[in-house]
Coordinates of C-alpha atoms and ligand atoms in Angstrom, one line a residue:
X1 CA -45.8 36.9 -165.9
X2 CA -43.8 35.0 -168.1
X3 CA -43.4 31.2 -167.3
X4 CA -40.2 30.3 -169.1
X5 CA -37.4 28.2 -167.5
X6 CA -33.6 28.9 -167.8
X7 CA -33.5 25.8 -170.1
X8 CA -36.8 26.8 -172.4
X9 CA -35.3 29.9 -172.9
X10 CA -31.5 28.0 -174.0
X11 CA -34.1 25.7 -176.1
X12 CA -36.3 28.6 -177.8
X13 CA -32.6 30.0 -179.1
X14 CA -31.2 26.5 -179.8
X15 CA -34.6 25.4 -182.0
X16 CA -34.3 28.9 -184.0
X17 CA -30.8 27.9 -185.0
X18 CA -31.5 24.4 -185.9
X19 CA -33.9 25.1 -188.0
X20 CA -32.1 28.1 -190.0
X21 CA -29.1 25.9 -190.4
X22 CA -30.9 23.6 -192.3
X23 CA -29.8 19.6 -190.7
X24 CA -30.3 16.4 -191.6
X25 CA -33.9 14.7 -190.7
X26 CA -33.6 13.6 -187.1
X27 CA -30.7 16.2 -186.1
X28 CA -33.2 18.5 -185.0
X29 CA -33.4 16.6 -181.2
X30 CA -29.6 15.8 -181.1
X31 CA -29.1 19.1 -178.6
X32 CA -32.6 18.5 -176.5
X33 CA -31.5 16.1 -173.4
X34 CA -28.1 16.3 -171.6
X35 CA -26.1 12.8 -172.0
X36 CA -26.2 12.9 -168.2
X37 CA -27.7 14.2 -165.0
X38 CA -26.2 13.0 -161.8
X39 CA -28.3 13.7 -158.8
X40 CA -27.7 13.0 -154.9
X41 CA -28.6 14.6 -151.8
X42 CA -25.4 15.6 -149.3
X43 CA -25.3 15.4 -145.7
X44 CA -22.7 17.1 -143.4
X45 CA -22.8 17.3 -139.4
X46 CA -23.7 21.0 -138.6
X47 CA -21.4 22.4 -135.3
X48 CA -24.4 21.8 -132.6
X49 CA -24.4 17.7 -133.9
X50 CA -27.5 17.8 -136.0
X51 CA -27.7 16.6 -139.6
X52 CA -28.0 19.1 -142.7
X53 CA -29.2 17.6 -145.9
X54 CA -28.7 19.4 -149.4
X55 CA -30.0 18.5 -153.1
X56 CA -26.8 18.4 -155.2
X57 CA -26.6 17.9 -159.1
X58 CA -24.2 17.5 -162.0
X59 CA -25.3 17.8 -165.3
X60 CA -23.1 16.7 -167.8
X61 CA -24.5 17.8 -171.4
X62 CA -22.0 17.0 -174.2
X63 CA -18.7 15.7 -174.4
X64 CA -18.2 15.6 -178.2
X65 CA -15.2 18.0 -178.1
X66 CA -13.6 16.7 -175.0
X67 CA -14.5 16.5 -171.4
X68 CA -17.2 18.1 -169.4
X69 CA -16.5 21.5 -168.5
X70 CA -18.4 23.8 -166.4
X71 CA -18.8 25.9 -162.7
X72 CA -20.4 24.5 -159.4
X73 CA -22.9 27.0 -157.5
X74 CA -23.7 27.1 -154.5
X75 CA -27.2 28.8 -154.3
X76 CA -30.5 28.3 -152.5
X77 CA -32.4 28.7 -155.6
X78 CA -29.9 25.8 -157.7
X79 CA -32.4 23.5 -159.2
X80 CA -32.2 20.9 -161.8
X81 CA -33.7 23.0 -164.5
X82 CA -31.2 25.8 -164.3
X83 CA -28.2 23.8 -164.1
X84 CA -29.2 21.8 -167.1
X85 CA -30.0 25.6 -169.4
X86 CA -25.8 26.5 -167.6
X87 CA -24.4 23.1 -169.0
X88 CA -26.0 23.5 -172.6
X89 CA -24.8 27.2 -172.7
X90 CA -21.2 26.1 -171.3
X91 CA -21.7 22.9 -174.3
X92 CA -22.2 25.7 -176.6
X93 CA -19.4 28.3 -175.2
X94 CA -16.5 26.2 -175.1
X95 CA -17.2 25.1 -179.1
X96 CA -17.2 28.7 -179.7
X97 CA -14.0 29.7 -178.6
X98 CA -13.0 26.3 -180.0
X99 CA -11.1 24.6 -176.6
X100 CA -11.0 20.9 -176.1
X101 CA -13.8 20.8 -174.1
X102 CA -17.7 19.5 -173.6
X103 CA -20.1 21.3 -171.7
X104 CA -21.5 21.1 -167.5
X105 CA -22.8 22.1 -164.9
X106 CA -23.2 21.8 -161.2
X107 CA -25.4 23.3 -158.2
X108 CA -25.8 22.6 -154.4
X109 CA -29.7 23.9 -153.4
X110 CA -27.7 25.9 -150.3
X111 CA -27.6 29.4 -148.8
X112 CA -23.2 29.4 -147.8
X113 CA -24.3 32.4 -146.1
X114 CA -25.8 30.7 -143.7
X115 CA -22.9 27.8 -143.2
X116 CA -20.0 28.3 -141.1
X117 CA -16.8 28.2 -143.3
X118 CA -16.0 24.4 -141.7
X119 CA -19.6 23.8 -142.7
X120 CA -18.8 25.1 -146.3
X121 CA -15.8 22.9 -146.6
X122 CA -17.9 19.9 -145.6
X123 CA -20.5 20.7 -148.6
X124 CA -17.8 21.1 -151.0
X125 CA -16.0 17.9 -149.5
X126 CA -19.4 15.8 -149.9
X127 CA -19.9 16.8 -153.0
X128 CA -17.0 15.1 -154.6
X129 CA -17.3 12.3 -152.6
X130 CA -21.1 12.2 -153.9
X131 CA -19.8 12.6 -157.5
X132 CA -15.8 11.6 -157.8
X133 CA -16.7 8.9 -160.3
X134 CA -18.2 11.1 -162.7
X135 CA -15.1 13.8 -162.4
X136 CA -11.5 13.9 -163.1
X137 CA -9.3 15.5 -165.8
X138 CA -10.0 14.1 -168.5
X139 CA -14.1 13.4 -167.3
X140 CA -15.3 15.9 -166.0
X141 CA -13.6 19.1 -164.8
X142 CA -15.5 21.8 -163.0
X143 CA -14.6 25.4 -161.7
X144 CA -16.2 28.3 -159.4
X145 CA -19.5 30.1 -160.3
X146 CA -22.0 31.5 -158.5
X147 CA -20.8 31.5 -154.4
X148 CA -18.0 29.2 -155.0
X149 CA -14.5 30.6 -155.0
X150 CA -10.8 29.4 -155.1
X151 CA -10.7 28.2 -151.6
X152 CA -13.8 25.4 -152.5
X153 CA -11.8 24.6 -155.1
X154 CA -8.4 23.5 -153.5
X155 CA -10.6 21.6 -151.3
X156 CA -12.9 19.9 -154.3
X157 CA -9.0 19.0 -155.3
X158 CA -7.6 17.7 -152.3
X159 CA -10.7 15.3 -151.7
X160 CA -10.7 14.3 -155.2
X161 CA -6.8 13.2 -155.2
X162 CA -7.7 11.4 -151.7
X163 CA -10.1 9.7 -152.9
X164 CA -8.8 8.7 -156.2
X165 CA -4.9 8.4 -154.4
X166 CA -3.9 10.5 -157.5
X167 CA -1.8 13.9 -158.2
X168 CA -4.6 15.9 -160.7
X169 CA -4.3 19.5 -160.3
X170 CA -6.1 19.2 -163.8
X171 CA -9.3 18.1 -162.2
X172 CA -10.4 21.4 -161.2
X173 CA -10.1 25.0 -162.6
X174 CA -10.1 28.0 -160.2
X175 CA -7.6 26.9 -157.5
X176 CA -5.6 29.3 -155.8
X177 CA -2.5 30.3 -157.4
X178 CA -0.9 28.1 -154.5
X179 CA -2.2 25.2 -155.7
X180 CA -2.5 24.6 -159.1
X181 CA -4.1 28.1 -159.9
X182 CA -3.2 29.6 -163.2
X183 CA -2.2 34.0 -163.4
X184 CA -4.7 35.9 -165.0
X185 CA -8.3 33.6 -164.2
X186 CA -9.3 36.3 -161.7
X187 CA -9.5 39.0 -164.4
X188 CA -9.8 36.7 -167.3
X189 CA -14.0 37.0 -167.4
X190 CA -13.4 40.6 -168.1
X191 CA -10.5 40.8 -170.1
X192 CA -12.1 38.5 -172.6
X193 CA -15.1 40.6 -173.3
X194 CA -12.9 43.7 -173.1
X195 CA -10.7 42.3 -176.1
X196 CA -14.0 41.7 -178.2
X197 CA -15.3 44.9 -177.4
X198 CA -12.3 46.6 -178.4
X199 CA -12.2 44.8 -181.6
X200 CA -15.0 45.7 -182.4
X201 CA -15.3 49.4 -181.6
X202 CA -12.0 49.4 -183.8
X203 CA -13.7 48.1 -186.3
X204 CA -16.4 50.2 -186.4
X205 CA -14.1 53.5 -186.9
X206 CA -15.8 54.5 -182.9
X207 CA -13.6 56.3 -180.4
X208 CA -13.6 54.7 -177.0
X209 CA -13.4 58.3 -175.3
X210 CA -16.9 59.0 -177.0
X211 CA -18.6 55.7 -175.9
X212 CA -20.6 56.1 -172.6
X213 CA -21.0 52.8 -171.0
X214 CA -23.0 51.7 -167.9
X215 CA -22.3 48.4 -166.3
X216 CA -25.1 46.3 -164.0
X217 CA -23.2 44.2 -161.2
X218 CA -19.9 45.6 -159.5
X219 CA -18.1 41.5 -158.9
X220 CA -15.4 40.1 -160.6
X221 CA -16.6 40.6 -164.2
X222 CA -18.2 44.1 -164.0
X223 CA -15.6 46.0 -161.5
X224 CA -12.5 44.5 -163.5
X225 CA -14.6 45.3 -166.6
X226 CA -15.6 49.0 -165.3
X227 CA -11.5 49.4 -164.9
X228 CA -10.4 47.9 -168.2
X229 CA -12.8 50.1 -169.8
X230 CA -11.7 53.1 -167.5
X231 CA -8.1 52.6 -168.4
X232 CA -8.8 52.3 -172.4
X233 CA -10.6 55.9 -172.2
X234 CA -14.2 55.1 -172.1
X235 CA -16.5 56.7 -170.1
X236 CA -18.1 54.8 -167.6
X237 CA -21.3 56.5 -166.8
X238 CA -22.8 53.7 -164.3
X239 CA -22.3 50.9 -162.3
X240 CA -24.1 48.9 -160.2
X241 CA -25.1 46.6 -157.4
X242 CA -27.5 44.7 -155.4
X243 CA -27.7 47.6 -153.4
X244 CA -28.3 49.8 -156.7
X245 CA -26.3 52.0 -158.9
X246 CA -24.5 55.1 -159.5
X247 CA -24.2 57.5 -162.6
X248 CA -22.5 60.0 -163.6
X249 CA -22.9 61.9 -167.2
X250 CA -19.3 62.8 -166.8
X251 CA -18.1 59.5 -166.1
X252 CA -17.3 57.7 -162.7
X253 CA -13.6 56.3 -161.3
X254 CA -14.0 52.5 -161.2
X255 CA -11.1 52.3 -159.0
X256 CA -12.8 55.0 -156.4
X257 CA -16.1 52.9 -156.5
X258 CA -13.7 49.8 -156.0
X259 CA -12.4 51.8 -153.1
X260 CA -15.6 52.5 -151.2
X261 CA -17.1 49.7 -152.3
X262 CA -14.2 47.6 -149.9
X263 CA -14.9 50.0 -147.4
X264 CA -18.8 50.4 -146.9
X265 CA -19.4 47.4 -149.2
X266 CA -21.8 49.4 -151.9
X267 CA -20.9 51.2 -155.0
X268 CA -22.8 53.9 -153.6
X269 CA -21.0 54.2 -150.0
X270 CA -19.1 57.2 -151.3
X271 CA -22.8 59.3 -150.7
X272 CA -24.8 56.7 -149.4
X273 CA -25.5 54.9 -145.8
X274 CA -28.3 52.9 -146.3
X275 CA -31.0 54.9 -148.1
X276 CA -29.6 58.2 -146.8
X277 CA -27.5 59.9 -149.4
X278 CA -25.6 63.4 -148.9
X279 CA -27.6 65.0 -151.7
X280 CA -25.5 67.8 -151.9
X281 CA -22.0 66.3 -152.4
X282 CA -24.1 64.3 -154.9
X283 CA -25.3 67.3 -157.0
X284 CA -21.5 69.0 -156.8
X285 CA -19.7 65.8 -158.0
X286 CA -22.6 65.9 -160.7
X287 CA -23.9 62.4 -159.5
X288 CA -26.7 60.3 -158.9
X289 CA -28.2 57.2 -157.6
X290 CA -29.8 55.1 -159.8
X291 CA -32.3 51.6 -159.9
X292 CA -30.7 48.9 -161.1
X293 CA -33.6 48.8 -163.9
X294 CA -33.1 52.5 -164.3
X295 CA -29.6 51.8 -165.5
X296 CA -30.5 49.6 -167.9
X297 CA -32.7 51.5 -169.8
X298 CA -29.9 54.9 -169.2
X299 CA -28.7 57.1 -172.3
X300 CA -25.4 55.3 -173.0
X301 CA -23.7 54.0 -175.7
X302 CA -22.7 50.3 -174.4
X303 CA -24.9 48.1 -172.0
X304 CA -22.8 45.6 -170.3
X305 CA -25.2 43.3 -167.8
X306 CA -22.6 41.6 -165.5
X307 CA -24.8 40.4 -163.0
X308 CA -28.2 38.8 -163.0
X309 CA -29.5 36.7 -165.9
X310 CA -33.3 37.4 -167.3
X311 CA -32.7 41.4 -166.6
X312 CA -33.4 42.3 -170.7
X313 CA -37.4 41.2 -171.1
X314 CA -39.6 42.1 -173.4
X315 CA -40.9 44.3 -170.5
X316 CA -38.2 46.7 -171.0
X317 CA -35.9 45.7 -174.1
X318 CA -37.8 48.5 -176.4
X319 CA -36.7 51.2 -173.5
X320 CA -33.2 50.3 -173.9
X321 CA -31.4 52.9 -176.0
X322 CA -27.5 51.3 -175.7
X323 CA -26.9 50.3 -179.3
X324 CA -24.2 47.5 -178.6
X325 CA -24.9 44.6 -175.5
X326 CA -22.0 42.9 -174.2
X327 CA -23.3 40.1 -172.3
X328 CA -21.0 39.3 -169.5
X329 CA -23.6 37.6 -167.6
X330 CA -24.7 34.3 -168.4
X331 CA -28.4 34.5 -169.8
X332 CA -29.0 38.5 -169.2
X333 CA -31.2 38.6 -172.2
X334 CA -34.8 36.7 -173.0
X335 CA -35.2 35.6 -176.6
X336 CA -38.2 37.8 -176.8
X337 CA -35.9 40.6 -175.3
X338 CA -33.5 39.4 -178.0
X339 CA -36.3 40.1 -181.0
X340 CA -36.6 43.5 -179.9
X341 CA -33.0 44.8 -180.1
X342 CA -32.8 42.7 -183.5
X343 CA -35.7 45.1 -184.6
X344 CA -34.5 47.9 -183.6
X345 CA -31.0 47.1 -184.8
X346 CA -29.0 46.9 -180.8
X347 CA -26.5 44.7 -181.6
X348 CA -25.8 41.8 -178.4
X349 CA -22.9 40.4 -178.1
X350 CA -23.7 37.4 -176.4
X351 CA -22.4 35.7 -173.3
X352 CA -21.7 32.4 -174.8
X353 CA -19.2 34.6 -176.6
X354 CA -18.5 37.7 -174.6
X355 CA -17.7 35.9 -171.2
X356 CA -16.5 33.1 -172.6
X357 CA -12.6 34.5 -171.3
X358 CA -13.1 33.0 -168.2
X359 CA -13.4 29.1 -169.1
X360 CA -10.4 29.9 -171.7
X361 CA -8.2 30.8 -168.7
X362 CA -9.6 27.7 -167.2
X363 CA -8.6 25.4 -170.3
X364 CA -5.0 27.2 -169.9
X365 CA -5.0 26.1 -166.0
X366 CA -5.9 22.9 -167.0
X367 CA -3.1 22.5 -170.2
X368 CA -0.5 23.8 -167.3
X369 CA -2.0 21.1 -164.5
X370 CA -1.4 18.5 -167.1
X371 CA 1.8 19.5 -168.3
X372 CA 3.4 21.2 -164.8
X373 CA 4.0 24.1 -166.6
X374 CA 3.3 27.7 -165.4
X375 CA 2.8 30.1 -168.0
X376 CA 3.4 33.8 -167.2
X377 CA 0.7 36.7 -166.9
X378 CA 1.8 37.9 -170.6
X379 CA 1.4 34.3 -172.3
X380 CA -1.8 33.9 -170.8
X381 CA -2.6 37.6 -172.3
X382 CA -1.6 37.0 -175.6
X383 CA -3.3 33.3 -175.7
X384 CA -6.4 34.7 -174.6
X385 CA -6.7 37.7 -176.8
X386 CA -5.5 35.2 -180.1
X387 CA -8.7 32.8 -178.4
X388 CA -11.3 35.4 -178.0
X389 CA -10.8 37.3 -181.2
X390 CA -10.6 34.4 -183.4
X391 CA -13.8 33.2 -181.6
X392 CA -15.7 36.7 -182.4
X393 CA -14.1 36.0 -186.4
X394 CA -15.8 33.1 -186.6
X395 CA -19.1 34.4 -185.6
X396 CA -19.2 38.0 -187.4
X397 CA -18.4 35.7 -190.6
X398 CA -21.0 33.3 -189.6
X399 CA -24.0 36.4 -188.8
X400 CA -22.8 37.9 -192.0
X401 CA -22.8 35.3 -194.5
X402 CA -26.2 33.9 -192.8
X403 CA -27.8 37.3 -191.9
X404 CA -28.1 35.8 -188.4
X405 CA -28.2 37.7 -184.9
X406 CA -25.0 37.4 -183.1
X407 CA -26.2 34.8 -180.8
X408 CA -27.9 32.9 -183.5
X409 CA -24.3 32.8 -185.2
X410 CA -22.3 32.2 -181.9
X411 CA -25.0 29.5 -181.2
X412 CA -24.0 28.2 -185.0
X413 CA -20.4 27.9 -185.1
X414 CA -21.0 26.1 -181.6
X415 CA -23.6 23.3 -183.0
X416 CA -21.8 22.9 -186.2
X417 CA -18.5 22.3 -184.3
X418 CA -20.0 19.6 -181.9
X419 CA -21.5 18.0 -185.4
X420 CA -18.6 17.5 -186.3
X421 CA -16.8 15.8 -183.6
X422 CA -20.1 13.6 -182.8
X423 CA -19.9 12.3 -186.7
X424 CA -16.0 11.9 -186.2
X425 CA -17.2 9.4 -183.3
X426 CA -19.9 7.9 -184.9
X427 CA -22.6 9.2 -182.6
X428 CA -24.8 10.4 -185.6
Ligands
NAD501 P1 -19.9 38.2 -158.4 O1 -20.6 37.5 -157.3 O2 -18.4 38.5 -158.3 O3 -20.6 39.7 -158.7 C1 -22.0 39.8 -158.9 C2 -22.4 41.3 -158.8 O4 -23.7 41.4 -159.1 C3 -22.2 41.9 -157.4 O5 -21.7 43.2 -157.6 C4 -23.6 41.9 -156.9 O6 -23.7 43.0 -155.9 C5 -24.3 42.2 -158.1 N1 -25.8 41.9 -158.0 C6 -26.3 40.9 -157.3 N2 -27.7 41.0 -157.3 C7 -27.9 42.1 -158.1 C8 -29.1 42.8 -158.5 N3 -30.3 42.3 -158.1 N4 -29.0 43.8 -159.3 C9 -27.8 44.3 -159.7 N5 -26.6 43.7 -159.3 C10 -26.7 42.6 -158.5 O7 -20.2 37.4 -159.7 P2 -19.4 37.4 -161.1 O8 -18.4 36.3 -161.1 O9 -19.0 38.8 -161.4 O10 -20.6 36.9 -162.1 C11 -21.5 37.9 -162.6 C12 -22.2 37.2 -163.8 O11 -21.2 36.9 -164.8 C13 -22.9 35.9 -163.5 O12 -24.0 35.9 -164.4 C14 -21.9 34.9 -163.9 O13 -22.6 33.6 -164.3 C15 -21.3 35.5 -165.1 N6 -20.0 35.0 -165.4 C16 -18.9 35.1 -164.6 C17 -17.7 34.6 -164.9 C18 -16.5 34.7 -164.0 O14 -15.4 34.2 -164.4 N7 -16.6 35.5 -162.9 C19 -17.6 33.8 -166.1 C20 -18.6 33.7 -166.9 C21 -19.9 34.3 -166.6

């Protein structure tokens, strides 16, 4: 049983770097503490009168390159720990695709499940009054993550400009295209690891319609990934849910899946109620149901982990026989998972890179809150793609000239970057 934390595991990658790119004495503990962690417990009135209380956080980790950036969760399991490893990798991502922006994060400790949708609006209302002094465009600007959508959003927004009796669209990323929202965010995770993936199977003299691909987690990143890569001519030989997976040696329809996905809500609902599959359809479409552990160690050529993070362990990483990782997720991969592919030469691309689309589109909803322009679905295209492939540039240059792993290099570019705007301030 291993007994590393989100944030050990961001610091055993960060030390590895720090030390390979060689700083100055006393550098080596500039990236160990965020600059600031805001905690505060929220109350709301639940519908029968009582009182609900809720741990809420805000970690702010570096603001070298501009202000805080980063999602809000809303989980059960949100804890300090975790939301300070999300606002060093978010420090770290938004240097590497090089947008004016420092790094954050922020949780409630709540199930929404279990919240009516007024109670839902109340957590996300108290959390801004628990924090507004700490936010605002050119503070702090946070966007959805984990169980936090476009709806909490508008209404993060609307308290924060009551509050503050201010206009700032630009104080939140995510909004609904109604209010503030920017085209292309909802497909903008995806589109940003599809453009380095593409890049680089073009690079590599590979044919998409020979790459098999298999894809854990079926939400906005993997379904609009499974379709992007559908549409492009891979095969996609798996996807996957909570509820499990599907595969398919001849490939799979992402749009069907999407289809009866809607309808039954599992990727398997086509065969499967429940447990109980139609075995027989199964075996004439040539398909089959698969463990969500079971597809990551399938016969494919690209691994794309879009849901979970910690799924790629040392437990399994040697079974894994994908040759190229595209991270979606945030923190899929263990850095002891990450010595094994080195070894056996799977390249990751890692999600401080790969997903890194999705807080680009945020920076372009943030430009266009701040200027009250709205860009159209092909400028936000062609901005992204220039964003993300200049990003992946950097850090195949930086792997090749240092003979670094991917995320060592992404990790690179990103540290060197903030150096450089905390000497321009005089902070070191
Ligand atoms: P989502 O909630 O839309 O989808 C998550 C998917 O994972 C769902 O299909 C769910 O069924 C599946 N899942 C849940 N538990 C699972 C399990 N035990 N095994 C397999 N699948 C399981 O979330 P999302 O926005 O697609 O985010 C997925 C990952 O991508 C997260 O790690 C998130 O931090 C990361 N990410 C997302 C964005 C974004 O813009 N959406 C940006 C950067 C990083």
């Amino acid at each position: 049983m291993s007994t590393s934390t989100p944030f050990t595991r961001f610091q055993k990658t960060l030390h590895t770097v720090l030390q390979k790119i060689k700083l100055e004495d006393g550098q080596n503990t500039l990236f160990d503490d965020p600059q600031f962690v805001h905690k505060k417990d929220i109350t709301i009135q639940s519908g029968n009168g009582s009182e609900k209380k809720f741990h809420a956080f805000r970690v702010q980790y570096n603001n070298a390159r501009g202000p805080f950036k980063g999602g809000i969760r809303f989980h059960p399991d949100a804890n300090e720990d975790e939301v300070k490893a999300l606002a060093a990798l978010m420090s770290i991502k938004t240097a590497v695709v090089n947008i004016p922006f420092g790094g954050a994060k922020g949780g409630v400790q709540v199930n929404p499940k279990h919240l009516t949708s007024k109670e839902v609006q109340e957590v996300a209302r108290e959390y801004v009054k628990a924090f507004h002094e700490n936010l605002g465009p050119d503070i702090d600007c946070p966007a959805p993550d984990v169980n936090t959508n476009s709806d909490i959003m508008a209404w993060m927004r609307d308290e924060y400009e009551k509050i503050t009796r201010t206009y700032s669209p630009a104080m939140i990323t995510g909004k609904p295209l109604s209010f503030g929202g920017s085209v292309g965010r909802d497909t903008a995770t995806a589109r940003g690891g599809f453009f380095i993936l593409q890049e680089m199977v073009d690079r590599l003299a590979l044919d998409p319609g020979d790459m098999r691909v298999a894809i854990q987690g079926f939400g906005n990143a993997g379904a609009n990934m499974a379709q992007l890569l559908h549409q492009a001519g891979y095969i996609v030989v798996a996807v996957s849910d909570s509820q499990g997976g599907i595969y398919s040696q001849e490939g799979i329809d992402p749009i069907r899946i999407s289809k009866y996905k809607s309808k039954t809500g599992s990727v398997t609902g086509e065969y499967c109620e429940g447990s109980v599959c139609d075995i027989e359809r199964m075996k004439m479409d040539d398909v089959a149901k698969i463990s969500n552990e079971e597809l990551l160690e399938l016969d494919c050529d690209i691994l794309i982990p879009a849901a979970l993070d910690n799924v790629l362990t040392k437990e399994n990483a040697n079974r894994v026989k994908a040759k190229y990782i595209l991270e979606l997720a945030n923190g899929p991969t263990t850095p002891e998972a990450d010595d094994v592919f080195e070894k056996m030469g799977t390249r990751v691309i890692p999600d401080v890179l790969a997903n890194a689309g999705g807080v680009t589109v945020s920076y372009f909803e943030w430009s266009q809150g701040r200027s009250g322009e709205q860009w159209t679905d092909e400028q936000v295209d062609e901005r992204l793609k220039r964003v993300m492939l200049d990003a992946y540039k950097a850090v195949r240059r930086e792997a090749r000239r240092e003979h670094m792993t991917y995320r060592e290099a992404a990790f690179a570019v990103g540290i060197k970057r903030m150096l450089d705007a905390m000497q321009v301030r005089g902070w070191i």
